[in-house]
Tab-separated table of C-alpha atoms in Angstrom:
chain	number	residue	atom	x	y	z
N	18	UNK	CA	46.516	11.058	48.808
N	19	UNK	CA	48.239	14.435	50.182
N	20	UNK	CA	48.323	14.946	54.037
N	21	UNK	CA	48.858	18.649	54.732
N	22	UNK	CA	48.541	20.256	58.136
N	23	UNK	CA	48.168	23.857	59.292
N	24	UNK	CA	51.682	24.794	60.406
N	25	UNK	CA	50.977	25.596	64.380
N	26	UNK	CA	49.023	22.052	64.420
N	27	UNK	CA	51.653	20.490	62.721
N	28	UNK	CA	54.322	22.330	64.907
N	29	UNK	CA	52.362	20.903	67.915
N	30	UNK	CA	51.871	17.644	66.553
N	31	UNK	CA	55.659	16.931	65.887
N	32	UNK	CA	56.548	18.494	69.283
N	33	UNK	CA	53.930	16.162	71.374
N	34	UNK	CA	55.658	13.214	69.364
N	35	UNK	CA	59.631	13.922	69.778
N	36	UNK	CA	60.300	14.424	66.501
N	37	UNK	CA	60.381	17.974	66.426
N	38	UNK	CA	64.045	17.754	64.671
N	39	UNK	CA	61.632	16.693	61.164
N	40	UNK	CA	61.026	20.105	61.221
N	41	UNK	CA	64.597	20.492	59.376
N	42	UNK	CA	63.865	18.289	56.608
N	43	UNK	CA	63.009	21.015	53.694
N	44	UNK	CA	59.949	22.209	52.271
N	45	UNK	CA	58.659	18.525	52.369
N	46	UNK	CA	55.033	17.961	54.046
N	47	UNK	CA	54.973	15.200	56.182
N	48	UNK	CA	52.613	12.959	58.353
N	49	UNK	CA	53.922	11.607	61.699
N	50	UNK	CA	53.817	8.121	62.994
N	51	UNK	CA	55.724	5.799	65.250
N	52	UNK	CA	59.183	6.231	64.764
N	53	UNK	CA	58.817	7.065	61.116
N	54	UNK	CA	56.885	9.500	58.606
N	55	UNK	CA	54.862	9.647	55.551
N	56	UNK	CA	56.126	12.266	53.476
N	57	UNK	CA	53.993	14.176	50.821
N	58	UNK	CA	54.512	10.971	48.349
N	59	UNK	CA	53.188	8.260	49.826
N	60	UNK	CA	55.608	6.367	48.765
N	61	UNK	CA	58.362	7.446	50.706
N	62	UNK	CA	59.067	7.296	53.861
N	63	UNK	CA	61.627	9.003	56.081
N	64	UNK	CA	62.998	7.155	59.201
N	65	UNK	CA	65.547	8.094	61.875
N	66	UNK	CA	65.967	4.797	63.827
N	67	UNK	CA	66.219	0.838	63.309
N	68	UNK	CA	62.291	0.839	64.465
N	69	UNK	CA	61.579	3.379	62.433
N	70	UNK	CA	63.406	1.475	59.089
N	71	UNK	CA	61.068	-2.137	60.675
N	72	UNK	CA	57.997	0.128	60.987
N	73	UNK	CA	58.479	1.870	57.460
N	74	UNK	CA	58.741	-1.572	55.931
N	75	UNK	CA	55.686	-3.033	57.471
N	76	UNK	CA	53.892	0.141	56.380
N	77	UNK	CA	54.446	-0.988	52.578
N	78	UNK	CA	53.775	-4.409	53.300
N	79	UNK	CA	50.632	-3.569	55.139
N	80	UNK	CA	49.627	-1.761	51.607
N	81	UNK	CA	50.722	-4.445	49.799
N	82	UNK	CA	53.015	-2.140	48.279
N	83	UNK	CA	55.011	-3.558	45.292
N	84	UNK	CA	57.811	-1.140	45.859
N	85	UNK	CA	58.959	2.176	47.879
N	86	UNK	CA	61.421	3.970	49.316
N	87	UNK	CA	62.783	5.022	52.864
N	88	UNK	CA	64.807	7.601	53.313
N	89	UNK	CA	67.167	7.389	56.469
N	90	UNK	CA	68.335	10.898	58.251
N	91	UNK	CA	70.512	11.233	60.689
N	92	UNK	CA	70.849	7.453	61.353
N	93	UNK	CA	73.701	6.198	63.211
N	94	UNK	CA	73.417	2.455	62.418
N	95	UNK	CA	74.939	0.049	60.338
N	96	UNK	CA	72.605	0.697	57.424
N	97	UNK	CA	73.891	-2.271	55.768
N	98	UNK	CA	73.409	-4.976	59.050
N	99	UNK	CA	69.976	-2.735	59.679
N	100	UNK	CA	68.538	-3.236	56.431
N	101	UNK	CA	69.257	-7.098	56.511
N	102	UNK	CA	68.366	-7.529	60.410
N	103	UNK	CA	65.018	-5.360	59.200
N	104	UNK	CA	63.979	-7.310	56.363
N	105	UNK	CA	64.437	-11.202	58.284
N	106	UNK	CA	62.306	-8.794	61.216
N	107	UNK	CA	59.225	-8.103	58.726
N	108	UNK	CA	59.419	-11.310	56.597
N	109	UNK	CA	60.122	-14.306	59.596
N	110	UNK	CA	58.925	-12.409	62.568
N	111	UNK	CA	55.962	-10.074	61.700
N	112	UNK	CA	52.636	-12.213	61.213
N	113	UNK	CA	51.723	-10.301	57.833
N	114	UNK	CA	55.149	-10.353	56.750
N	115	UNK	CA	55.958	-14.150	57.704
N	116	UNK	CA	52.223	-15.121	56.389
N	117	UNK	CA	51.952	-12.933	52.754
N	118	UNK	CA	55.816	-11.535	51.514
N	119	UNK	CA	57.457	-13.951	49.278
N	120	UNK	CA	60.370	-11.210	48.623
N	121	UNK	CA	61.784	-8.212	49.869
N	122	UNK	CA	64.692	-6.765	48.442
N	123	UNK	CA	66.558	-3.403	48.596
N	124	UNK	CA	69.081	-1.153	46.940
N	125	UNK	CA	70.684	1.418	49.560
N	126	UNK	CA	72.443	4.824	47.946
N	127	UNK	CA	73.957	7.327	49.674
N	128	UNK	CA	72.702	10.999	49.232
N	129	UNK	CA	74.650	13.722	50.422
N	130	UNK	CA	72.386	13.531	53.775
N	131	UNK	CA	70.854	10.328	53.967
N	132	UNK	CA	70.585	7.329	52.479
N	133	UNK	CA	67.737	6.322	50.139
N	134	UNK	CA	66.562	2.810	50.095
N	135	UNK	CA	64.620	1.331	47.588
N	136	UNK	CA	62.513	-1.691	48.238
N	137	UNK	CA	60.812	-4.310	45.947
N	138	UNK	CA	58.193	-6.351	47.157
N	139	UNK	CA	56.619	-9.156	45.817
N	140	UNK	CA	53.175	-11.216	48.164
N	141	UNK	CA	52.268	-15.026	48.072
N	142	UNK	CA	48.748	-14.254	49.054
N	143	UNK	CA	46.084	-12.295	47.009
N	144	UNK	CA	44.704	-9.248	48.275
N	145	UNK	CA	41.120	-10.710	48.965
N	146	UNK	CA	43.074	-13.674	51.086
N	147	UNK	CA	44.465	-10.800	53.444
N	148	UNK	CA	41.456	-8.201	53.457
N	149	UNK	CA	39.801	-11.348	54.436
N	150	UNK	CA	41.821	-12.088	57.921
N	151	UNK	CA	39.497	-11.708	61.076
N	152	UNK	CA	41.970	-11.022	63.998
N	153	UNK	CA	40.914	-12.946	67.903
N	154	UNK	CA	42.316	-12.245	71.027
N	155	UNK	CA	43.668	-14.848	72.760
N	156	UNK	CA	42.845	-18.735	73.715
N	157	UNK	CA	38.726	-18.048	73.562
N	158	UNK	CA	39.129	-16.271	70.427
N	159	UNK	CA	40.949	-18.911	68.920
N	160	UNK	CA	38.726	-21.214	70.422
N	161	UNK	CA	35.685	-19.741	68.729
N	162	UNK	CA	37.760	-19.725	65.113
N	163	UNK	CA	38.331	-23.533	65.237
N	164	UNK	CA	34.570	-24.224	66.569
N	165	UNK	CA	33.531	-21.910	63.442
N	166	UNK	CA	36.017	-23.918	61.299
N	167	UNK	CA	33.733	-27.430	62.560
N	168	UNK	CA	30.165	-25.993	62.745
N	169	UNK	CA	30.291	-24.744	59.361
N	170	UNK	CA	31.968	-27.592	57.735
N	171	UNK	CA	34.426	-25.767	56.263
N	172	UNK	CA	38.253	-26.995	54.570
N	173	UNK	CA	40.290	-24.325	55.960
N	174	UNK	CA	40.479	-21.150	58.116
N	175	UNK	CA	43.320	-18.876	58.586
N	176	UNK	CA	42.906	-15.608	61.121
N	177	UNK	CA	45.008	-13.068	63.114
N	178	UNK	CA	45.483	-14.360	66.520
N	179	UNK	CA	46.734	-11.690	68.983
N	180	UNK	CA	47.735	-12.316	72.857
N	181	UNK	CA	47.962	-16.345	72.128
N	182	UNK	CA	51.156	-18.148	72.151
N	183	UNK	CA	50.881	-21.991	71.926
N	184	UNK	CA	52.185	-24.048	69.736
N	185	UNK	CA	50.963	-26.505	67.257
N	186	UNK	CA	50.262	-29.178	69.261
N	187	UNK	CA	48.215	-26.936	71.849
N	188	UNK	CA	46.257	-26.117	68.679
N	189	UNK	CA	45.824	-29.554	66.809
N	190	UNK	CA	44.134	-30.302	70.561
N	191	UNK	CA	42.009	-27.673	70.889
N	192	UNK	CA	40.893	-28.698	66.691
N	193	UNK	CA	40.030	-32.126	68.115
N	194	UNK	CA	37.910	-30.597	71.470
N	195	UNK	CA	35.973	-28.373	68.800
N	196	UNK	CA	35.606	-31.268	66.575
N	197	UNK	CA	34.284	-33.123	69.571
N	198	UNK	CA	31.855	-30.546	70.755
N	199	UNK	CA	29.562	-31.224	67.468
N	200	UNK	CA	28.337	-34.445	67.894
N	201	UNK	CA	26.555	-34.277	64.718
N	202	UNK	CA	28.872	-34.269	62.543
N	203	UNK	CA	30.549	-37.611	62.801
N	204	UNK	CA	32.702	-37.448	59.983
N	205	UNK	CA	34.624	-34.409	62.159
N	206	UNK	CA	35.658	-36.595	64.593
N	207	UNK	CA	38.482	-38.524	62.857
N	208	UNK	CA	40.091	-36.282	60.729
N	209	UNK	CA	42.825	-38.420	58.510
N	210	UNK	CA	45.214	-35.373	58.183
N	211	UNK	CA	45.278	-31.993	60.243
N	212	UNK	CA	47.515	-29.402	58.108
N	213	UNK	CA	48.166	-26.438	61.264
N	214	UNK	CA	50.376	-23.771	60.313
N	215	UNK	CA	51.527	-20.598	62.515
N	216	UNK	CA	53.184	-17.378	61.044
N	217	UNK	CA	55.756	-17.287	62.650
N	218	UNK	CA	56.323	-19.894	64.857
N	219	UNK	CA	56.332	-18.250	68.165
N	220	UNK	CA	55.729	-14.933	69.513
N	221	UNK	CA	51.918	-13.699	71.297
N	222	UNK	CA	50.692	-12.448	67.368
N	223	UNK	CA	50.428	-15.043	64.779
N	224	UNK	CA	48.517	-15.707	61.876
N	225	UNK	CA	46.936	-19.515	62.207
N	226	UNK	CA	46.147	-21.517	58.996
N	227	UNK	CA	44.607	-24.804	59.463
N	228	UNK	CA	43.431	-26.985	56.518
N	229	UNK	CA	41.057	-29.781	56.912
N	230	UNK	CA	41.428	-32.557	54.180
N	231	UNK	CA	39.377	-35.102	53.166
N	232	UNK	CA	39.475	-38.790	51.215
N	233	UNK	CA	36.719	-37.381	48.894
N	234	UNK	CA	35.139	-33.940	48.228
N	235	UNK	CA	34.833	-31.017	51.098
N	236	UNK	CA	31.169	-31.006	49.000
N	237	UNK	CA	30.242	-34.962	49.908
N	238	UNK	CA	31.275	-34.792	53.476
N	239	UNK	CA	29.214	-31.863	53.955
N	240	UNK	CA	25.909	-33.111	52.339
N	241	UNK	CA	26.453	-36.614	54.152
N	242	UNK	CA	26.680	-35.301	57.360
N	243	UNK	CA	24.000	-32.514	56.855
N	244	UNK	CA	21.290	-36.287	56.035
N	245	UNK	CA	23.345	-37.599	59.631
N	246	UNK	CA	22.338	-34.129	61.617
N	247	UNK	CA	18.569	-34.691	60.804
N	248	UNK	CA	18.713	-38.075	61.203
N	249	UNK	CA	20.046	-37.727	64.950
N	250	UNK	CA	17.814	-34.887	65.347
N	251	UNK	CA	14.540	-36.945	64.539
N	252	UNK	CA	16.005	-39.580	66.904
N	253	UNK	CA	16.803	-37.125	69.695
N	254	UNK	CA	13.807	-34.895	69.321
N	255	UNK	CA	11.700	-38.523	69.628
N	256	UNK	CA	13.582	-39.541	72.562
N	257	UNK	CA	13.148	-36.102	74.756
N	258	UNK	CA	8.717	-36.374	73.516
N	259	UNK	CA	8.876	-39.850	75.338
N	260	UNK	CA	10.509	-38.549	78.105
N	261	UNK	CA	9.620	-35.186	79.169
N	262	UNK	CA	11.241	-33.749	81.960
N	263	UNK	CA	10.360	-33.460	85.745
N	264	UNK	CA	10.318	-30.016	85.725
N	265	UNK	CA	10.767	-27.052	83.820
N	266	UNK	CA	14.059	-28.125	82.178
N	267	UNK	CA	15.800	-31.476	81.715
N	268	UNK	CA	18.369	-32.121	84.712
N	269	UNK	CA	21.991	-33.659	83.851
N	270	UNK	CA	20.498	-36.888	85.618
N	271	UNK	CA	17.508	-37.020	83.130
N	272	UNK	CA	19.415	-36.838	80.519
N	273	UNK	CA	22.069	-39.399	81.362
N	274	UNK	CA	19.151	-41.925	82.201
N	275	UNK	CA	17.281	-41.174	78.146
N	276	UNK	CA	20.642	-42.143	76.862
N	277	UNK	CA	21.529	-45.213	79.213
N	278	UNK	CA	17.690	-46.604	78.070
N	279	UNK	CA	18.086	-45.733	74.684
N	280	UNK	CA	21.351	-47.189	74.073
N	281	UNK	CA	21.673	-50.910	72.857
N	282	UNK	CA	24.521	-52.841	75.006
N	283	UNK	CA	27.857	-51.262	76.027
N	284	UNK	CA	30.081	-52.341	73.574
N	285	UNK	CA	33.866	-51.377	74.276
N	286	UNK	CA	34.308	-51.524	70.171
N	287	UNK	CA	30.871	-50.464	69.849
N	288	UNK	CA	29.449	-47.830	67.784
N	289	UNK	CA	30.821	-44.356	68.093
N	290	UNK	CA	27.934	-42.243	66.515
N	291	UNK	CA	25.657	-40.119	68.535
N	292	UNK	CA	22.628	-41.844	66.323
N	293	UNK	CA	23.743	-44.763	66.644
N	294	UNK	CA	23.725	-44.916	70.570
N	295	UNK	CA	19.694	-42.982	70.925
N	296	UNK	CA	18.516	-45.929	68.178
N	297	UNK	CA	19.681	-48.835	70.182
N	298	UNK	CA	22.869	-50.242	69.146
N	299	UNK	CA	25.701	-51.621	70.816
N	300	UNK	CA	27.377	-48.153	71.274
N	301	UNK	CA	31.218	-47.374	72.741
N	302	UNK	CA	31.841	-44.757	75.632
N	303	UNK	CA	32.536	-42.395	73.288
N	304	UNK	CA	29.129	-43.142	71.181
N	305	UNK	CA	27.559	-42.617	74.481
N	306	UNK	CA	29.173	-39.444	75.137
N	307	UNK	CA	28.584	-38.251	71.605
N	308	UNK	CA	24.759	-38.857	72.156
N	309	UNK	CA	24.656	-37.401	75.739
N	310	UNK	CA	26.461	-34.269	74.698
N	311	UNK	CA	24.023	-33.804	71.839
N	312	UNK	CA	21.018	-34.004	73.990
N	313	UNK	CA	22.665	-31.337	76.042
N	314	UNK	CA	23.108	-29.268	73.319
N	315	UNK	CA	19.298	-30.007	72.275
N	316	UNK	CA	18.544	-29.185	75.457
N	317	UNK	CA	20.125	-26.016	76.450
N	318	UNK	CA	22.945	-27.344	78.562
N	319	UNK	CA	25.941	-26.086	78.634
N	320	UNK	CA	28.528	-29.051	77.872
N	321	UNK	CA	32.207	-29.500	76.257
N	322	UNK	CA	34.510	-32.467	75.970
N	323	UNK	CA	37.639	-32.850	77.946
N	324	UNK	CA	40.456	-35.357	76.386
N	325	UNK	CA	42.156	-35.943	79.771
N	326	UNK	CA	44.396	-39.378	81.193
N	327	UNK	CA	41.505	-41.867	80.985
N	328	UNK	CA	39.933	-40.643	77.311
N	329	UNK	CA	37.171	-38.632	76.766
N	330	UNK	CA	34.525	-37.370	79.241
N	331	UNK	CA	32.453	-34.333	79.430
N	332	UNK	CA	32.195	-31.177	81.947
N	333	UNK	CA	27.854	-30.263	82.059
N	334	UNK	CA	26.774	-27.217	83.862
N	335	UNK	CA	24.361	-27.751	86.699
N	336	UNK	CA	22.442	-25.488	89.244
N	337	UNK	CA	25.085	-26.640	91.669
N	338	UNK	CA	27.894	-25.404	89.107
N	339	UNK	CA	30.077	-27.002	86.209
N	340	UNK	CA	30.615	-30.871	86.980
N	341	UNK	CA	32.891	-34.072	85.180
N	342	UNK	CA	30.467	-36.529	83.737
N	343	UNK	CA	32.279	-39.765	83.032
N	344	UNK	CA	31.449	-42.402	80.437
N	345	UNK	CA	30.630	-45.017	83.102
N	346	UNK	CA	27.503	-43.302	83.958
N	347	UNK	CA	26.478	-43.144	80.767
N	348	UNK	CA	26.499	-47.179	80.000
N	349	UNK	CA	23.542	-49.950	80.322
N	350	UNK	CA	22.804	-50.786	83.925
N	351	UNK	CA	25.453	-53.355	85.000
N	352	UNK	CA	27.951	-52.625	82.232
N	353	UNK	CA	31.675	-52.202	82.124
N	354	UNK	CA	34.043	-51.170	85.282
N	355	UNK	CA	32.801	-48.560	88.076
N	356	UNK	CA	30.957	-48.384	91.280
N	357	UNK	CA	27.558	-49.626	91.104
N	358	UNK	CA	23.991	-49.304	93.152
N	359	UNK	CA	22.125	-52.131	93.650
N	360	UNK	CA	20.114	-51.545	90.115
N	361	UNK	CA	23.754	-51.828	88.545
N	362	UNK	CA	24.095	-48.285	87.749
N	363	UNK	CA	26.746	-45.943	88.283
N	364	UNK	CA	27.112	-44.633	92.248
N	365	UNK	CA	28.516	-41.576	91.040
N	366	UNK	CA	27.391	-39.400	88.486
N	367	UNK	CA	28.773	-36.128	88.713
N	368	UNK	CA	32.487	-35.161	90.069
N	369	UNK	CA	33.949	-32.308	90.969
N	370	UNK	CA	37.628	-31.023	90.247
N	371	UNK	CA	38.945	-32.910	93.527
N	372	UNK	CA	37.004	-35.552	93.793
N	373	UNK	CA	37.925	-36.326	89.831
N	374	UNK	CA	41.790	-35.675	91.231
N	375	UNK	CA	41.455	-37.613	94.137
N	376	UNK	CA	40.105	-40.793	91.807
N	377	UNK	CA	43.666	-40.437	89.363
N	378	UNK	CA	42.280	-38.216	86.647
N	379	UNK	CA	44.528	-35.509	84.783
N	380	UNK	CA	43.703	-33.252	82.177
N	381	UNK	CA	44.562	-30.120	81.118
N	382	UNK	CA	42.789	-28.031	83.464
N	383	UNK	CA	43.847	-23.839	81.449
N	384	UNK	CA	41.454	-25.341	78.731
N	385	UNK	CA	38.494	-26.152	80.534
N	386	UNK	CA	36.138	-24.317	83.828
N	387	UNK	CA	36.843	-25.191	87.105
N	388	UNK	CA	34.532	-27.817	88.640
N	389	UNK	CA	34.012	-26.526	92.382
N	390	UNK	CA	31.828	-27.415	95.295
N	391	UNK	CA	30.541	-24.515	96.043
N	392	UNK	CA	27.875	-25.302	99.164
N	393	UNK	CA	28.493	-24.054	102.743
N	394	UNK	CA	30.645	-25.834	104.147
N	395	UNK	CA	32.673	-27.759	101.128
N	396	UNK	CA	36.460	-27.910	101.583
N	397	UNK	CA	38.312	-25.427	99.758
């Protein structure tokens, strides 16, 4: 497609810009960008700096161009050490380039005034793969892509993640947290083999690939725990009719006290499924937090797991604001280790951020909201 410009905008344009000295290029029309220009042909490029030879080459690769050409005035570089240093820039550094560009290779020539470099490209992923990328900003937006990956059941996700610069192990946690937010699907929460891959490595814009695998079809896992959802639904749904709450909405409390009378004994190698624990078996702390955070859920609660020094818990919101809810008040009256009342149940049910601290708990506390005591009077 031809660009063309009236000559006073295109004067003004180039002026605004800095790169008024294109202006002695010919009788060539061009189109202005960042430290490099689209000439008449699409397909070639004219660039003046080593940013402008990076950004020309990420404009074809951005096209999924299979070849083109740059042509480099007035450039004072090593065009030989530029074009190398430029194409190990686009293909390790640059997310699309790292992620989709099997090959790039170039052919430099000399012409009177400039050099003319011709590039061939050739891509690892199809075009529908990369039209296909949804780019996130940040840890939340990376976040939602993993909880998307879970909720939907699906093998594999790759997207663009932009301001966001952990590393693989940051992410193979946060694949486990949104694994352990959907209580339902039980299969999710031991996955035999997490396959994470970032392109590149570091840097604060990376593609993310993550591939889920399973012993037998993506197809059976799904449809297995799709029969496990509405069994746990019918048991939960039961559960909350026998027990309606005091008020308007169910309280934290209310809910910890349906799944401490619906589970069977606390069991330390007990069950670990959500169903399990609301129909009465022997269940595990983490069965018991599986089953309260799914009546949350059910419920309108907001609730998320924390894997912190002692396991698995769970922070609930409450009027009061967001609290730590241990396993130990989730368990039988008179089970296990922890304070207890007279009736054998937990003393404690909530915690806040200190208190939580100031009992030898750790976790990582960028990844989850701060639990504060906000009443008159609290200590800071």
């Amino acid at each position: 497609m031809k660009k063309r410009l009236p000559a006073l905008i295109l004067c003004m344009a180039l002026a605004l810009s800095g790169c008024s000295a294109m202006l002695e290029r010919g009788h060539e029309t061009v189109s202005t960008h960042v430290d490099y220009a689209v000439t008449e042909d699409e397909s070639v490029l004219r660039a003046e700096s080593y940013q402008g030879l990076v950004n020309a080459m990420l404009y074809f690769v951005s096209g999924r161009r299979a070849q083109g050409t740059i042509r480099l005035y007035n450039y004072t570089g090593d065009v030989e050490g530029d074009l190398a240093n430029a194409r190990d820039e686009v293909m390790y550094a640059d997310p699309l380039g790292a992620f989709s560009v099997r090959s790039l290779t170039y052919d430099a020539t000399r012409i009177l005034t400039y050099y003319e470099v011709e590039l061939h490209i050739s891509y690892s992923r199809s075009a529908q793969e990369m039209s296909s990328l949804r780019e996130v900003m940040g840890l939340s937006g990376v976040r939602q892509e993993l909880g998307r990956l879970v909720s939907e059941q699906g093998s594999s996700a790759v997207f663009l993640a932009s301001s966001f610069s952990g590393d693989q192990a940051l992410l193979e946690a946060l694949l486990e947290l949104a694994c352990f937010s959907a209580p339902a699907l039980y299969r999710h929460h031991d996955i035999a083999v997490k396959a994470i891959s970032l392109y590149p490595e570091t840097g604060t814009r990376r593609i993310i690939q993550v591939r889920l695998r399973w012993d037998e079809s993506a197809d059976a896992v799904v449809e297995e725990e799709k029969e496990h959802a509405r069994l746990l639904e019918m048991a939960a749904a039961s559960l909350l009719e026998a027990n309606p709450p005091a008020g308007e909405g169910y309280a934290v409390a209310e809910l910890a006290a349906i799944v401490r009378s619906a589970a069977g004994d606390w069991d330390a190698d007990g069950a670990n499924l959500a169903l399990d624990a609301l129909s009465g078996e022997p269940a595990s702390d983490f069965g018991l937090l599986m089953a309260m955070e799914y009546l949350c859920q059910q419920c309108g609660i907001e609730v998320e797991p924390v894997n912190g020094s002692a396991g698995l818990w769970l922070i609930v919101a409450t009027p009061e604001g967001y609290r730590h809810l241990l396993p130990q008040g989730l368990r039988p009256a008179g089970e296990g280790e922890g304070v207890r009342d007279e009736q054998g149940e937990a003393e404690q049910l909530l915690y806040t951020d200190q208190e939580l601290i100031q009992l030898g708990y750790s976790w990582p506390e960028s990844l989850h909201p701060a639990c504060e005591d906000y009443t008159e009077g609290a200590e800071p």
